Coordinates of C-alpha atoms in Angstrom, one line a residue:
Chain A
M1163 CA -21.4 23.4 -0.6
A1164 CA -23.2 20.6 0.9
S1165 CA -24.4 19.5 4.4
I1166 CA -24.2 16.1 4.9
E1167 CA -26.7 13.6 6.9
L1168 CA -26.4 10.3 8.7
V1169 CA -29.7 8.3 9.4
D1170 CA -29.6 6.0 10.9
V1171 CA -26.8 4.3 9.9
S1172 CA -24.6 0.8 11.0
Q1173 CA -21.8 -0.7 9.5
S1174 CA -20.7 -4.5 9.7
F1175 CA -18.0 -6.8 8.7
D1176 CA -18.9 -10.1 8.9
K1177 CA -20.1 -10.2 12.1
N1178 CA -18.3 -7.1 13.3
T1179 CA -20.6 -4.6 14.2
I1180 CA -18.1 -1.6 14.3
I1181 CA -21.2 1.3 13.7
P1182 CA -24.1 0.2 16.3
R1183 CA -26.3 3.2 15.0
L1184 CA -25.8 6.1 14.3
N1185 CA -27.3 10.0 13.2
L1186 CA -25.1 12.5 12.7
K1187 CA -25.8 16.5 11.0
I1188 CA -22.4 17.8 9.7
E1189 CA -23.5 21.1 8.2
D1190 CA -22.7 22.8 5.1
G1191 CA -19.3 24.7 5.1
K1192 CA -18.0 23.4 8.8
F1193 CA -14.9 22.6 9.5
T1194 CA -16.0 19.0 11.5
V1195 CA -13.1 16.1 13.1
L1196 CA -14.1 13.2 13.8
V1197 CA -11.8 11.4 16.8
G1198 CA -11.4 8.7 18.5
P1199 CA -9.4 6.4 19.4
S1200 CA -7.7 3.6 16.8
G1201 CA -10.7 1.2 15.7
C1202 CA -13.3 3.8 17.2
G1203 CA -15.5 3.7 14.0
K1204 CA -14.5 7.2 12.3
T1205 CA -12.8 6.1 9.6
T1206 CA -15.5 3.4 8.3
L1207 CA -18.1 6.7 8.7
L1208 CA -15.6 8.6 6.4
R1209 CA -15.4 5.4 4.1
M1210 CA -19.7 5.3 4.4
I1211 CA -20.0 9.5 3.1
A1212 CA -17.4 8.7 0.2
G1213 CA -19.4 5.5 -0.3
L1214 CA -16.4 2.8 -0.6
D1215 CA -18.3 0.9 1.7
R1216 CA -21.6 0.5 1.9
Q1217 CA -22.9 1.0 5.1
T1218 CA -25.4 -2.2 6.0
S1219 CA -28.8 -0.2 7.3
G1220 CA -29.7 3.5 7.7
S1221 CA -28.7 6.1 4.9
V1222 CA -26.5 9.0 4.3
L1223 CA -27.8 12.0 2.6
I1224 CA -25.0 14.8 0.8
G1225 CA -26.9 18.1 0.2
G1226 CA -30.1 16.6 1.2
S1227 CA -29.9 13.8 -1.1
D1228 CA -29.7 10.0 -0.3
V1229 CA -26.2 9.0 -2.0
S1230 CA -26.2 5.2 -0.6
A1231 CA -27.0 4.0 -4.6
I1232 CA -24.2 7.0 -6.1
A1233 CA -20.9 5.7 -7.1
P1234 CA -17.9 7.3 -5.2
G1235 CA -17.4 9.2 -7.8
Q1236 CA -19.9 10.7 -8.4
R1237 CA -21.3 12.0 -5.1
G1238 CA -19.4 14.9 -5.8
V1239 CA -16.6 13.7 -2.8
A1240 CA -13.0 13.9 -2.5
M1241 CA -10.6 12.3 -0.2
V1242 CA -7.3 13.0 0.8
F1243 CA -5.5 9.6 2.2
Q1244 CA -3.0 8.4 5.3
N1245 CA 0.0 6.9 3.0
Y1246 CA -1.7 9.6 -0.5
A1247 CA -1.9 6.9 -2.1
I1248 CA -1.0 8.7 -5.5
Y1249 CA -0.8 7.0 -8.5
P1250 CA 2.8 6.1 -8.6
T1251 CA 3.1 5.5 -12.5
M1252 CA 2.0 8.7 -13.3
S1253 CA 3.5 13.0 -13.1
V1254 CA 2.4 15.0 -10.7
R1255 CA 0.3 16.7 -13.7
E1256 CA -1.4 14.0 -14.7
N1257 CA -2.2 12.7 -10.7
I1258 CA -4.0 15.5 -10.3
E1259 CA -5.4 16.1 -14.1
F1260 CA -6.7 12.6 -13.7
G1261 CA -10.3 12.7 -12.4
L1262 CA -10.6 15.8 -14.4
K1263 CA -10.1 13.6 -17.3
N1264 CA -12.7 10.7 -16.4
N1265 CA -14.6 14.2 -16.0
K1266 CA -14.8 14.5 -19.6
V1267 CA -13.1 18.4 -18.5
P1268 CA -11.6 19.8 -21.9
K1269 CA -8.2 19.8 -22.5
E1270 CA -7.5 23.4 -22.1
E1271 CA -9.7 23.9 -19.2
R1272 CA -7.9 21.0 -18.1
T1273 CA -4.5 22.7 -17.8
R1274 CA -5.7 25.8 -17.1
L1275 CA -7.1 24.4 -13.5
V1276 CA -4.3 22.0 -13.0
E1277 CA -1.7 24.9 -13.2
S1278 CA -3.6 27.6 -10.8
I1279 CA -4.1 24.6 -8.1
S1280 CA -0.2 23.7 -8.6
E1281 CA 0.0 27.6 -7.8
T1282 CA -1.8 27.2 -5.4
V1283 CA -0.2 24.2 -3.5
G1284 CA 3.5 25.1 -4.7
L1285 CA 4.2 22.3 -6.8
R1286 CA 4.3 24.7 -10.1
P1287 CA 7.7 23.2 -10.6
Y1288 CA 7.3 20.0 -9.8
L1289 CA 4.6 19.0 -12.3
D1290 CA 6.8 17.6 -14.8
R1291 CA 8.6 14.6 -12.2
K1292 CA 7.1 11.4 -10.7
P1293 CA 5.9 11.0 -7.6
S1294 CA 8.9 9.2 -5.8
T1295 CA 11.1 12.1 -6.4
L1296 CA 9.2 13.9 -4.5
S1297 CA 9.6 14.1 -0.6
G1298 CA 6.5 13.4 1.7
G1299 CA 5.3 17.0 2.5
Q1300 CA 5.4 17.8 -1.7
R1301 CA 3.2 14.1 -1.7
Q1302 CA 1.2 15.6 0.7
R1303 CA 0.2 18.6 -1.6
V1304 CA -0.4 16.4 -5.1
A1305 CA -2.8 14.5 -3.2
L1306 CA -4.6 17.5 -1.4
A1307 CA -3.9 19.0 -5.0
R1308 CA -5.7 16.3 -7.1
A1309 CA -8.4 16.6 -4.1
M1310 CA -8.9 20.4 -4.6
V1311 CA -9.0 20.2 -8.7
K1312 CA -11.9 18.7 -9.2
K1313 CA -13.8 21.3 -6.8
P1314 CA -15.2 18.8 -4.8
S1315 CA -18.7 20.0 -2.1
V1316 CA -17.3 18.1 0.1
F1317 CA -13.2 16.9 1.9
L1318 CA -13.3 13.7 4.0
M1319 CA -9.4 13.5 5.0
D1320 CA -8.6 10.2 6.7
E1321 CA -5.5 11.4 8.8
P1322 CA -3.9 12.9 6.2
L1323 CA -0.9 14.8 8.3
S1324 CA 0.1 11.7 10.4
N1325 CA 3.1 10.8 7.6
L1326 CA 4.8 13.9 7.5
D1327 CA 7.6 15.5 10.4
A1328 CA 6.2 17.4 13.5
K1329 CA 7.3 20.4 12.1
L1330 CA 6.2 20.1 8.6
R1331 CA 3.1 18.5 10.3
V1332 CA 2.2 22.0 12.5
Q1333 CA 2.6 23.7 8.9
M1334 CA 0.2 21.7 7.4
R1335 CA -2.6 22.5 9.7
V1336 CA -2.0 25.7 9.8
E1337 CA -2.6 25.5 5.8
L1338 CA -5.5 23.7 5.3
I1339 CA -7.6 26.5 8.0
E1340 CA -6.8 28.6 5.6
L1341 CA -7.7 26.5 3.0
H1342 CA -11.1 25.7 4.7
K1343 CA -11.9 30.1 4.9
K1344 CA -10.8 29.6 1.0
L1345 CA -12.9 27.6 -0.4
G1346 CA -15.8 28.0 2.2
S1347 CA -16.2 24.3 1.4
T1348 CA -17.9 21.0 3.5
F1349 CA -14.1 19.4 5.5
V1350 CA -14.9 15.6 7.6
Y1351 CA -11.4 15.5 9.0
V1352 CA -10.6 12.3 10.7
T1353 CA -7.7 12.0 12.8
H1354 CA -6.9 10.4 16.3
D1355 CA -4.5 13.0 17.8
Q1356 CA -7.0 15.6 19.9
V1357 CA -4.1 18.4 19.2
E1358 CA -5.4 18.1 15.6
A1359 CA -8.7 17.7 16.2
M1360 CA -8.5 20.8 19.4
S1361 CA -6.3 23.6 16.7
M1362 CA -8.7 22.9 13.1
A1363 CA -12.2 22.0 14.2
D1364 CA -15.2 24.2 14.5
T1365 CA -17.0 21.5 15.3
I1366 CA -15.5 18.0 17.1
V1367 CA -16.9 14.5 16.9
L1368 CA -15.9 12.9 19.0
M1369 CA -16.6 8.4 19.1
N1370 CA -15.7 5.4 20.8
Q1371 CA -16.5 2.0 20.5
G1372 CA -19.1 3.0 17.1
E1373 CA -20.6 5.5 18.9
I1374 CA -20.5 9.6 19.2
Q1375 CA -19.7 10.5 22.6
Q1376 CA -19.6 14.4 22.4
E1377 CA -20.5 16.7 19.8
A1378 CA -19.6 20.1 20.1
S1379 CA -16.9 22.8 19.3
P1380 CA -13.1 22.6 20.6
A1381 CA -14.0 25.0 23.5
E1382 CA -17.0 23.3 24.5
I1383 CA -15.9 19.8 24.3
Y1384 CA -12.8 21.0 26.8
R1385 CA -14.8 23.0 29.6
E1386 CA -18.1 21.0 29.7
P1387 CA -17.4 17.2 28.4
D1388 CA -20.0 15.2 28.6
N1389 CA -18.7 12.5 30.1
L1390 CA -15.9 10.6 31.8
F1391 CA -14.3 9.7 28.0
A1392 CA -14.9 12.6 26.9
A1393 CA -12.8 14.2 30.0
Q1394 CA -10.2 12.2 29.3
F1395 CA -9.8 11.8 25.6
I1396 CA -9.3 15.6 25.3
G1397 CA -6.4 17.5 26.9
V1398 CA -2.7 17.2 27.2
P1399 CA -2.2 15.7 29.6
P1400 CA -6.2 14.3 30.0
M1401 CA -8.0 15.6 32.5
N1402 CA -7.0 14.4 36.7
V1403 CA -9.9 11.6 38.1
G1404 CA -10.3 10.2 41.2
D1405 CA -12.7 7.9 43.3
M1406 CA -15.1 9.4 45.4
G1407 CA -15.2 6.1 47.5
Q1408 CA -19.5 6.9 47.2
D1409 CA -22.0 5.6 44.7
G1410 CA -19.4 4.7 42.0
V1411 CA -18.8 8.8 41.7
R1412 CA -16.1 10.2 40.6
F1413 CA -14.9 13.3 40.4
G1414 CA -12.4 15.6 37.8
F1415 CA -9.8 18.2 37.3
R1416 CA -7.8 20.1 34.4
P1417 CA -4.1 19.6 35.1
E1418 CA -3.6 23.4 34.7
H1419 CA -6.6 23.7 37.5
G1420 CA -4.6 22.6 40.3
L1421 CA -3.1 24.4 41.9
L1422 CA 0.8 23.3 44.5
S1423 CA 1.6 25.6 46.9
T1424 CA 4.8 24.3 50.1
E1425 CA 1.7 25.6 52.9
P1426 CA -2.3 24.2 53.1
A1427 CA -4.5 26.3 51.1
D1428 CA -8.1 27.2 51.6
A1429 CA -10.1 25.0 49.0
H1430 CA -12.8 22.8 48.2
F1431 CA -10.1 20.0 46.7
T1432 CA -7.6 19.8 49.3
A1433 CA -4.8 16.9 49.1
K1434 CA -1.2 16.7 50.8
G1435 CA 1.1 14.4 48.1
V1436 CA 4.8 14.2 47.4
I1437 CA 6.5 15.3 43.8
S1438 CA 7.2 12.3 41.9
T1439 CA 8.3 13.3 38.7
R1440 CA 8.6 16.8 36.6
E1441 CA 8.7 17.2 32.9
M1442 CA 9.9 20.8 32.4
L1443 CA 9.0 22.0 29.1
G1444 CA 9.7 25.3 28.6
S1445 CA 6.9 27.6 28.5
E1446 CA 5.1 25.3 31.7
T1447 CA 6.1 22.5 33.8
I1448 CA 4.0 19.2 34.6
Y1449 CA 4.5 17.4 38.4
Q1450 CA 3.0 14.6 38.8
V1451 CA 2.0 14.5 42.0
R1452 CA 1.0 11.7 45.0
T1453 CA -1.1 12.0 47.2
R1454 CA -2.1 9.4 49.5
D1455 CA -5.4 7.4 47.3
H1456 CA -4.1 8.7 43.7
S1457 CA -1.4 10.0 41.5
F1458 CA -1.9 13.8 39.4
M1459 CA -0.8 15.9 36.8
I1460 CA 0.0 19.5 37.8
K1461 CA 0.2 21.7 35.3
C1462 CA 2.0 25.2 36.3
T1463 CA 3.0 28.0 34.1
E1464 CA 6.0 28.4 36.8
D1465 CA 9.0 25.6 37.9
L1466 CA 9.1 26.2 42.0
F1467 CA 9.6 22.7 43.2
S1468 CA 11.0 19.7 42.6
V1469 CA 11.3 15.8 42.7
D1470 CA 10.6 14.2 45.9
Q1471 CA 9.6 17.7 47.6
D1472 CA 6.0 17.9 49.9
I1473 CA 3.5 19.6 48.6
Y1474 CA -0.6 20.7 49.3
L1475 CA -2.6 20.6 45.7
S1476 CA -5.8 22.1 45.8
V1477 CA -8.9 22.7 43.0
D1478 CA -11.3 25.3 43.4
E1479 CA -14.4 24.6 43.3
S1480 CA -15.7 25.8 40.4
K1481 CA -13.0 23.8 38.2
L1482 CA -14.2 20.6 39.5
F1483 CA -16.2 18.2 37.7
L1484 CA -18.5 14.9 38.6
F1485 CA -18.9 12.2 36.8
G1486 CA -21.5 9.5 37.8
A1487 CA -21.5 5.9 37.8
D1488 CA -22.9 5.7 35.0
E1489 CA -19.2 7.8 33.7
K1490 CA -21.8 11.0 32.5
R1491 CA -21.5 14.1 33.4
I1492 CA -23.1 15.2 36.9
Y1493 CA -24.3 19.0 35.8
R1494 CA -24.7 21.4 38.6
D1495 CA -27.9 22.0 37.4
D1496 CA -28.5 18.1 38.5
R1497 CA -30.0 17.6 43.0
R1498 CA -27.2 15.2 43.1
H1499 CA -24.2 17.6 42.4
N1500 CA -24.4 19.6 45.2
T1501 CA -24.4 16.4 47.8
Y1502 CA -21.2 14.8 46.2
L1503 CA -19.5 17.9 45.6
H1504 CA -20.2 19.0 50.2
A1505 CA -19.3 15.0 50.5
L1506 CA -15.4 15.6 48.7
R1507 CA -14.9 18.6 51.2
G1508 CA -12.1 17.5 52.6
R1509 CA -12.5 13.7 52.2
F1510 CA -8.7 13.5 50.9
Q1511 CA -7.3 15.6 53.5
Chain B
M1412 CA 52.3 -4.9 33.9
L1413 CA 49.1 -3.2 33.2
I1414 CA 50.0 -1.7 29.5
Q1415 CA 51.4 -5.8 28.4
E1416 CA 48.4 -6.8 29.5
K1417 CA 46.3 -4.1 27.5
K1418 CA 49.1 -5.3 24.5
Q1419 CA 47.7 -8.8 24.2
V1420 CA 44.4 -8.3 24.7
G1421 CA 44.9 -5.6 21.6
G1422 CA 46.8 -8.0 20.4
K1423 CA 44.6 -11.2 20.2
L1424 CA 41.3 -8.2 19.1
R1425 CA 43.4 -7.7 16.0
Y1426 CA 44.3 -11.0 15.1
R1427 CA 40.6 -12.6 15.8
I1428 CA 39.6 -9.9 12.7
R1429 CA 42.5 -10.4 10.6
D1430 CA 41.0 -14.0 11.3
H1431 CA 37.6 -13.6 10.2
A1432 CA 39.0 -11.4 7.4
S1433 CA 40.8 -14.1 5.9
L1434 CA 37.7 -17.1 6.7
R1435 CA 35.6 -13.9 4.5
L1436 CA 37.6 -14.1 1.8
L1437 CA 37.6 -17.8 1.8
K1438 CA 34.2 -17.9 1.6
R1439 CA 33.6 -14.9 -1.3
L1440 CA 36.9 -18.0 -3.0
L1441 CA 33.6 -20.3 -2.8
G1442 CA 31.0 -18.6 -3.8
F1443 CA 33.2 -17.4 -6.5
V1444 CA 33.9 -21.4 -7.8
A1445 CA 30.2 -22.3 -7.1
K1446 CA 29.5 -20.0 -9.2
L1447 CA 31.9 -20.6 -12.3
A1448 CA 30.9 -24.2 -12.2
V1449 CA 27.3 -23.5 -12.4
L1450 CA 28.1 -20.4 -15.3
I1451 CA 30.2 -23.5 -17.1
V1452 CA 27.2 -26.4 -17.0
F1453 CA 24.5 -23.8 -18.2
I1454 CA 27.0 -22.3 -21.3
F1455 CA 28.7 -25.0 -22.1
P1456 CA 26.1 -26.7 -24.4
F1457 CA 25.5 -23.7 -25.8
L1458 CA 29.0 -22.2 -26.6
W1459 CA 29.2 -26.1 -28.0
M1460 CA 26.1 -25.0 -30.5
I1461 CA 27.4 -22.0 -31.9
S1462 CA 31.1 -23.5 -32.4
T1463 CA 29.6 -25.9 -34.2
S1464 CA 27.3 -24.6 -36.3
L1465 CA 30.1 -22.6 -37.1
Q1466 CA 32.2 -25.9 -38.3
T1467 CA 32.9 -28.0 -41.4
F1468 CA 31.6 -31.6 -41.4
E1469 CA 35.1 -31.9 -40.8
E1470 CA 35.9 -30.5 -37.9
T1471 CA 32.5 -32.0 -36.2
L1472 CA 33.6 -35.2 -36.6
A1473 CA 37.2 -34.4 -35.2
F1474 CA 38.7 -36.2 -32.4
P1475 CA 39.8 -34.3 -30.1
P1476 CA 37.0 -32.3 -31.4
T1477 CA 37.3 -28.5 -32.1
W1478 CA 36.7 -25.6 -30.4
I1479 CA 37.2 -23.1 -32.4
P1480 CA 36.6 -23.6 -35.9
A1481 CA 39.7 -22.9 -38.6
A1482 CA 37.3 -20.5 -40.9
P1483 CA 33.7 -19.8 -39.8
Q1484 CA 31.3 -21.4 -42.3
W1485 CA 28.8 -18.8 -42.2
H1486 CA 26.9 -20.4 -45.6
N1487 CA 25.8 -22.7 -43.1
F1488 CA 23.3 -20.6 -42.0
A1489 CA 21.8 -20.6 -45.5
E1490 CA 22.3 -24.0 -45.9
A1491 CA 19.5 -24.9 -43.1
M1492 CA 17.6 -22.2 -44.3
R1493 CA 17.4 -23.5 -48.2
S1494 CA 17.1 -27.3 -46.8
A1495 CA 13.9 -26.7 -45.2
P1496 CA 9.8 -23.4 -45.8
F1497 CA 11.7 -22.4 -42.4
V1498 CA 10.2 -18.8 -43.4
T1499 CA 7.0 -20.4 -43.1
Y1500 CA 7.6 -21.9 -40.0
A1501 CA 9.5 -19.0 -38.3
K1502 CA 5.5 -16.8 -39.6
N1503 CA 3.9 -19.6 -37.6
S1504 CA 5.7 -19.9 -34.4
V1505 CA 5.7 -16.3 -34.5
I1506 CA 1.7 -16.2 -35.2
I1507 CA 1.3 -18.8 -32.2
T1508 CA 3.6 -16.8 -29.9
V1509 CA 2.5 -13.3 -30.6
S1510 CA -1.4 -14.2 -30.1
V1511 CA -0.6 -17.3 -28.1
I1512 CA 1.2 -13.8 -25.1
V1513 CA -1.6 -11.2 -26.5
L1514 CA -4.7 -13.3 -25.2
Q1515 CA -3.0 -14.9 -22.0
M1516 CA -3.0 -10.8 -21.3
I1517 CA -6.7 -10.5 -22.5
V1518 CA -7.8 -13.1 -19.9
M1519 CA -5.2 -13.1 -16.7
I1520 CA -4.8 -9.0 -16.6
P1521 CA -9.6 -9.0 -15.9
A1522 CA -8.6 -12.2 -13.9
A1523 CA -6.0 -11.0 -11.9
Y1524 CA -6.9 -7.9 -10.7
A1525 CA -10.6 -9.6 -9.1
F1526 CA -8.9 -12.1 -7.7
A1527 CA -6.2 -9.8 -5.9
K1528 CA -9.5 -6.7 -5.1
Y1529 CA -12.5 -7.9 -5.5
R1530 CA -14.2 -10.2 -2.9
F1531 CA -16.8 -12.3 -4.2
W1532 CA -18.9 -15.4 -3.6
G1533 CA -16.7 -18.5 -4.3
R1534 CA -13.4 -16.2 -5.1
N1535 CA -11.3 -19.1 -3.1
L1536 CA -12.8 -22.0 -5.4
L1537 CA -12.0 -20.1 -8.4
F1538 CA -8.4 -19.4 -7.2
G1539 CA -8.3 -23.2 -5.6
I1540 CA -9.4 -24.4 -9.1
V1541 CA -6.9 -22.0 -11.0
L1542 CA -3.8 -23.4 -9.1
L1543 CA -5.1 -26.9 -9.8
A1544 CA -4.5 -25.6 -13.4
F1545 CA -1.3 -24.5 -12.8
M1546 CA -0.2 -28.2 -11.0
I1547 CA -1.8 -30.5 -13.1
P1548 CA 0.7 -31.8 -15.9
G1549 CA 0.0 -31.0 -19.3
Q1550 CA 0.6 -34.6 -20.0
V1551 CA -2.7 -35.0 -17.6
T1552 CA -4.5 -33.1 -20.1
F1553 CA -3.0 -33.8 -23.9
I1554 CA -5.6 -36.6 -25.3
P1555 CA -8.8 -34.6 -23.7
V1556 CA -7.6 -31.5 -24.7
Y1557 CA -6.6 -33.5 -28.5
L1558 CA -10.0 -34.9 -28.5
M1559 CA -11.8 -31.7 -27.7
M1560 CA -9.9 -29.9 -30.7
A1561 CA -10.2 -32.9 -32.8
D1562 CA -14.1 -32.6 -32.0
W1563 CA -13.9 -29.0 -33.4
G1564 CA -12.6 -29.6 -36.6
I1565 CA -9.6 -27.3 -35.7
N1566 CA -6.6 -30.1 -35.7
N1567 CA -3.6 -29.8 -37.9
T1568 CA -4.5 -25.6 -38.3
L1569 CA -2.8 -23.2 -35.7
L1570 CA -5.6 -22.7 -33.2
P1571 CA -5.3 -25.8 -31.8
Q1572 CA -1.5 -24.3 -31.0
I1573 CA -3.2 -21.4 -29.4
I1574 CA -6.5 -22.2 -28.5
P1575 CA -6.0 -24.2 -25.3
F1576 CA -2.9 -21.4 -23.9
M1577 CA -4.9 -18.4 -23.8
A1578 CA -5.3 -18.5 -19.9
N1579 CA -2.2 -18.8 -18.2
A1580 CA -2.6 -20.0 -14.5
F1581 CA 0.2 -19.5 -13.0
G1582 CA 0.6 -15.8 -15.4
I1583 CA -3.3 -15.2 -13.4
F1584 CA -1.1 -16.5 -10.0
L1585 CA 1.9 -14.3 -9.8
L1586 CA 0.5 -11.1 -10.9
R1587 CA -2.5 -12.4 -8.2
Q1588 CA 0.2 -11.7 -5.7
Y1589 CA 2.0 -8.8 -7.2
F1590 CA -1.9 -7.0 -7.9
M1591 CA -2.3 -7.4 -3.8
Q1592 CA 0.7 -5.2 -3.0
I1593 CA -0.9 -2.3 -4.3
P1594 CA -2.6 -0.6 -1.8
Q1595 CA -6.1 -0.4 -2.0
E1596 CA -6.2 3.0 -1.4
I1597 CA -4.8 3.9 -4.7
I1598 CA -7.5 2.5 -6.4
E1599 CA -9.8 3.5 -4.8
S1600 CA -8.6 7.5 -4.9
A1601 CA -9.5 6.3 -9.0
R1602 CA -13.0 5.3 -7.6
L1603 CA -13.7 8.7 -6.3
D1604 CA -12.0 10.4 -9.1
N1605 CA -14.8 8.8 -11.6
A1606 CA -12.7 6.6 -13.3
S1607 CA -14.5 3.4 -14.4
E1608 CA -13.1 -0.7 -13.2
F1609 CA -11.2 -0.8 -17.0
K1610 CA -10.4 2.0 -16.1
I1611 CA -8.6 1.9 -13.3
M1612 CA -6.6 -1.7 -15.0
Q1613 CA -5.8 0.5 -18.0
K1614 CA -4.7 3.4 -16.5
I1615 CA -3.1 2.2 -13.0
M1616 CA -2.9 -1.2 -11.9
I1617 CA -1.2 -2.4 -15.8
P1618 CA 1.4 0.9 -15.8
M1619 CA 2.9 -0.6 -12.1
A1620 CA 2.5 -4.4 -12.9
V1621 CA 4.1 -3.8 -16.2
P1622 CA 8.3 -5.9 -14.6
A1623 CA 5.1 -8.8 -13.7
L1624 CA 3.6 -8.5 -17.0
A1625 CA 6.9 -8.8 -18.2
T1626 CA 8.8 -11.8 -16.4
V1627 CA 5.0 -14.1 -17.1
A1628 CA 5.5 -13.0 -21.2
L1629 CA 8.5 -13.9 -21.1
F1630 CA 8.2 -17.2 -19.6
S1631 CA 5.6 -17.6 -21.7
F1632 CA 7.6 -16.6 -24.5
V1633 CA 10.4 -18.7 -24.1
S1634 CA 7.6 -21.9 -23.1
H1635 CA 5.5 -21.5 -26.9
W1636 CA 8.9 -20.4 -29.0
N1637 CA 10.0 -23.8 -27.6
D1638 CA 7.1 -26.1 -27.4
Y1639 CA 7.6 -29.2 -29.9
F1640 CA 5.6 -32.5 -28.6
W1641 CA 2.1 -30.3 -28.9
P1642 CA 2.5 -29.1 -32.7
L1643 CA 4.0 -32.0 -33.5
V1644 CA 0.5 -34.0 -31.8
V1645 CA -2.4 -31.5 -33.3
T1646 CA -0.7 -30.5 -37.0
D1647 CA 0.6 -32.8 -40.3
S1648 CA 1.7 -30.4 -42.5
T1649 CA 4.5 -27.8 -43.1
A1650 CA 1.6 -25.0 -44.1
V1651 CA 0.7 -24.9 -40.0
R1652 CA 4.1 -26.3 -38.3
P1653 CA 6.7 -23.9 -36.0
L1654 CA 10.8 -23.4 -36.3
T1655 CA 11.4 -25.7 -33.8
I1656 CA 9.5 -28.8 -35.5
G1657 CA 11.2 -27.7 -38.5
I1658 CA 14.5 -27.4 -36.6
A1659 CA 13.9 -31.6 -35.2
M1660 CA 13.7 -32.1 -39.0
L1661 CA 16.8 -30.9 -40.5
R1662 CA 17.9 -33.9 -38.9
E1663 CA 15.9 -36.0 -41.5
S1664 CA 16.7 -34.4 -44.3
E1665 CA 20.0 -33.8 -43.6
G1666 CA 20.5 -37.3 -42.4
V1667 CA 22.0 -37.8 -38.9
S1668 CA 25.8 -36.6 -39.1
N1669 CA 25.7 -33.1 -40.5
W1670 CA 25.5 -31.8 -37.4
H1671 CA 26.8 -28.4 -39.3
I1672 CA 23.4 -27.4 -40.5
I1673 CA 21.4 -28.4 -37.7
M1674 CA 23.0 -26.4 -35.4
A1675 CA 23.0 -23.5 -37.7
G1676 CA 19.7 -23.8 -37.6
N1677 CA 19.1 -24.1 -33.7
V1678 CA 20.9 -20.9 -34.1
V1679 CA 18.4 -19.3 -35.6
L1680 CA 15.4 -21.3 -33.2
V1681 CA 17.2 -20.2 -29.9
L1682 CA 18.0 -16.4 -31.3
P1683 CA 15.1 -14.4 -30.9
I1684 CA 14.4 -15.7 -27.3
L1685 CA 17.9 -14.2 -26.7
I1686 CA 17.2 -10.6 -27.9
V1687 CA 13.9 -10.3 -25.9
Y1688 CA 15.5 -11.6 -22.4
L1689 CA 18.2 -8.6 -22.7
F1690 CA 15.0 -6.6 -23.4
A1691 CA 13.1 -8.2 -21.0
S1692 CA 16.0 -8.7 -18.5
K1693 CA 15.2 -5.6 -16.0
Q1694 CA 11.8 -5.6 -15.5
I1695 CA 12.2 -8.9 -14.0
V1696 CA 14.3 -8.6 -11.6
K1697 CA 11.8 -5.6 -11.0
A1698 CA 9.0 -7.8 -10.6
F1699 CA 10.7 -10.0 -8.2
V1700 CA 12.0 -6.9 -5.7
Y1701 CA 8.6 -5.1 -6.1
S1702 CA 8.4 -2.0 -3.5
G1703 CA 5.4 0.9 -4.4
I1704 CA 5.6 4.3 -3.3
K1705 CA 5.3 4.6 0.6

């Protein structure tokens, strides 16, 4: 068990600065997901924790002690890579055993550990097979077993599910959550898929351009985004954002909070529009509504409208978010909040 | 009217398809003839050698030439073996070739691994020098290397036939290309598994590079087993000379016209290469069509 702390770390390759300066504390035993668009520095961060790339400045602490000068194999971390990185010339057993052998674990214990782990991940019948004869999901399990068998205090995972098909991915997601519960060790998981982040994380660390945008639980990051980036990255479809036309302030609301009706409604934000597309997804339907100034995605549980239909859109006051010109959230206790909210009323009718 | 048109269109279509088929057949036929021609050119001297090695002296001189000897003269081989200290020659050839290959592996694998997977100061310059060594013809370095060996006082031993070939520039180049295709994550995984760099090479890189290593070893084997000029230059006693020189000397000891004996000696010389190739060919094909596990 170990917490991870990054203190004033920066990372540059040649002359490209990937992470300018970053502080982050990852709690012991938590499932933390680093999420963000490609090139945001999340994998760089993970590799610094693993010790595969040394940070340009600052320090990395695992379990309270500085590991900056410690080799990757001795940090007590295990990592699962996106492409699994299984040793192709070794059998499944040898793959799982390799780390134990290097750590001079006696043979009987090795055999016992390999067998119990392979039982856990369902690889027992394949122990003597070569990785090339396994399916994608099975290779993924080999990679997981190889990490688990070392009983690391920290698990690092770099987009481990992105090479699997959609169905298997959902299944492995559940298995990873269960695994985390069972092991109770610190998980740091990198993904660009916000659905994965939302479904698995205790804490989401949202990153963009080498900087942390918000660090919170999935529910909080969804309900109370700190800034425009967080509001638009988390959620499918993302938050609708419109320009107020005043001081560069923008307003936003979640697709499920827009109400559609054929008659004008009395709500804080109302707009007249026309339905331009309709996506029927089964349990819900997503409409694209084009108003005079904007285009909004609206999620409805009922499928009542059709394309080209004239419609009224309304959003309740409590469901509206405001963002300043600096893209930071204007919270309710901010003095400007009421001014802008007032200005919004009736503006786009 | 409509049906007629359709038929015509259909007829044209069929005709064109048939046309394509015959064109393909012609192409294949031409390809086959070309391959056959190449095969004959390459195999002719070889079959000629085997045939001659089993002929009598009279048959070798007959015109038109004899293709299949009336009675295979197996004793030609025994005679060839008797005419010179062939056991010594063969022993020397084996020692030289095996030592060269083993030493080359020891130098080549870590060098290729470093060039492929490490970033260090002067890497490109050093690799450029390796490529340069690969491009300079041996003839240019014969004299300086000869003088160096003479300086060390080791000429006329086995050593000058081994030491100058320890570093194989082509091998380093080929193996580096091969190593570069191995995903970095596999090496990083091994580092996280607490494996030393030596262990990574031994347990991961070498097993994955077996086809490339087999290819380099075979090329090395052929070129050093067949080497004639360099051993001739650096040695002058039978005790340290390889098989190639021994075979060439048959011409002197047997007289210029005893071709059946000389060819028997040549068959003996070429046989090990054939045997090794039979074992290595599968690996060589693999080396050129490498693809890792996705």
